[in-house]
Amino acid sequence: MDLLTHIREKNDASRKEMAATPGLFIGIITEDLHHWAGMGICTVDDYEFYMDSMGLEDWLAEITSKSYARMRIRDCKTTADLEALNSEWEHYVDGKEFA
């Protein structure tokens, strides 16, 4: 599947979910491929890696700091890297360690 089709399918699913759930808002993803290409995102895998990394960065920033999260995400080059970083921190909730 190409990137544009993938994004359109995600947007269609979001629109349907918003239509079925009054008051729900889901941001619509830009379908401008120049936008994505400018960030080095040209394939579905590139897109999914980017979205996963941004989600992990936001979560990690919540329990550490934005600068720490950015530094750690910058070192992640593969999905396995993201999974390893997540595993390192997944035992924390609200900045407090739990077992």
PDB file of C-alpha atoms in Angstrom, residues 30-90:
ATOM      1  CA  THR A  30      -2.401  15.826   6.207  1.00  0.00           C
ATOM      2  CA  GLU A  31      -2.563  14.091   2.840  1.00  0.00           C
ATOM      3  CA  ASP A  32       0.085  16.419   1.382  1.00  0.00           C
ATOM      4  CA  LEU A  33       2.883  14.065   0.380  1.00  0.00           C
ATOM      5  CA  HIS A  34       5.296  17.010   0.055  1.00  0.00           C
ATOM      6  CA  HIS A  35       4.807  17.623   3.780  1.00  0.00           C
ATOM      7  CA  TRP A  36       5.779  14.055   4.588  1.00  0.00           C
ATOM      8  CA  ALA A  37       8.621  13.914   2.054  1.00  0.00           C
ATOM      9  CA  GLY A  38      10.082  17.065   3.621  1.00  0.00           C
ATOM     10  CA  MET A  39      10.455  15.067   6.837  1.00  0.00           C
ATOM     11  CA  GLY A  40      11.975  12.083   5.025  1.00  0.00           C
ATOM     12  CA  ILE A  41       8.739  10.087   5.224  1.00  0.00           C
ATOM     13  CA  CYS A  42       7.950   8.406   1.918  1.00  0.00           C
ATOM     14  CA  THR A  43       6.611   4.961   2.812  1.00  0.00           C
ATOM     15  CA  VAL A  44       4.037   3.481   5.165  1.00  0.00           C
ATOM     16  CA  ASP A  45       6.871   2.025   7.253  1.00  0.00           C
ATOM     17  CA  ASP A  46       8.521   5.468   7.496  1.00  0.00           C
ATOM     18  CA  TYR A  47       5.180   6.968   8.571  1.00  0.00           C
ATOM     19  CA  GLU A  48       4.419   4.304  11.170  1.00  0.00           C
ATOM     20  CA  PHE A  49       7.935   4.567  12.621  1.00  0.00           C
ATOM     21  CA  TYR A  50       7.571   8.352  12.856  1.00  0.00           C
ATOM     22  CA  MET A  51       4.160   8.152  14.538  1.00  0.00           C
ATOM     23  CA  ASP A  52       5.376   5.493  16.986  1.00  0.00           C
ATOM     24  CA  SER A  53       8.463   7.533  17.823  1.00  0.00           C
ATOM     25  CA  MET A  54       6.441  10.716  18.409  1.00  0.00           C
ATOM     26  CA  GLY A  55       4.007   8.861  20.655  1.00  0.00           C
ATOM     27  CA  LEU A  56       6.850   7.341  22.650  1.00  0.00           C
ATOM     28  CA  GLU A  57       8.578  10.728  22.866  1.00  0.00           C
ATOM     29  CA  ASP A  58       5.434  12.370  24.260  1.00  0.00           C
ATOM     30  CA  TRP A  59       4.922   9.599  26.798  1.00  0.00           C
ATOM     31  CA  LEU A  60       8.576   9.558  27.876  1.00  0.00           C
ATOM     32  CA  ALA A  61       8.559  13.361  28.228  1.00  0.00           C
ATOM     33  CA  GLU A  62       5.604  13.037  30.612  1.00  0.00           C
ATOM     34  CA  ILE A  63       7.585  10.843  33.005  1.00  0.00           C
ATOM     35  CA  THR A  64      11.048  12.383  32.498  1.00  0.00           C
ATOM     36  CA  SER A  65      11.610  15.627  30.581  1.00  0.00           C
ATOM     37  CA  LYS A  66      11.146  16.796  26.996  1.00  0.00           C
ATOM     38  CA  SER A  67      14.896  17.206  26.484  1.00  0.00           C
ATOM     39  CA  TYR A  68      15.630  13.700  27.788  1.00  0.00           C
ATOM     40  CA  ALA A  69      12.886  12.208  25.628  1.00  0.00           C
ATOM     41  CA  ARG A  70      14.149  13.998  22.510  1.00  0.00           C
ATOM     42  CA  MET A  71      17.701  12.827  23.175  1.00  0.00           C
ATOM     43  CA  ARG A  72      16.637   9.203  23.607  1.00  0.00           C
ATOM     44  CA  ILE A  73      14.299   9.168  20.581  1.00  0.00           C
ATOM     45  CA  ARG A  74      17.015  10.709  18.418  1.00  0.00           C
ATOM     46  CA  ASP A  75      19.086   7.565  19.036  1.00  0.00           C
ATOM     47  CA  CYS A  76      16.282   5.257  17.836  1.00  0.00           C
ATOM     48  CA  LYS A  77      16.733   4.186  14.226  1.00  0.00           C
ATOM     49  CA  THR A  78      14.551   1.074  14.100  1.00  0.00           C
ATOM     50  CA  THR A  79      11.303  -0.214  15.547  1.00  0.00           C
ATOM     51  CA  ALA A  80      13.400  -2.546  17.708  1.00  0.00           C
ATOM     52  CA  ASP A  81      15.164   0.531  19.143  1.00  0.00           C
ATOM     53  CA  LEU A  82      11.778   2.080  20.026  1.00  0.00           C
ATOM     54  CA  GLU A  83      10.624  -1.168  21.630  1.00  0.00           C
ATOM     55  CA  ALA A  84      13.822  -1.396  23.692  1.00  0.00           C
ATOM     56  CA  LEU A  85      13.412   2.190  24.914  1.00  0.00           C
ATOM     57  CA  ASN A  86       9.769   1.548  25.768  1.00  0.00           C
ATOM     58  CA  SER A  87      10.724  -1.601  27.686  1.00  0.00           C
ATOM     59  CA  GLU A  88      13.287   0.371  29.649  1.00  0.00           C
ATOM     60  CA  TRP A  89      10.613   2.760  30.931  1.00  0.00           C
ATOM     61  CA  GLU A  90       7.308   0.855  30.780  1.00  0.00           C
TER      62      GLU A  90
END
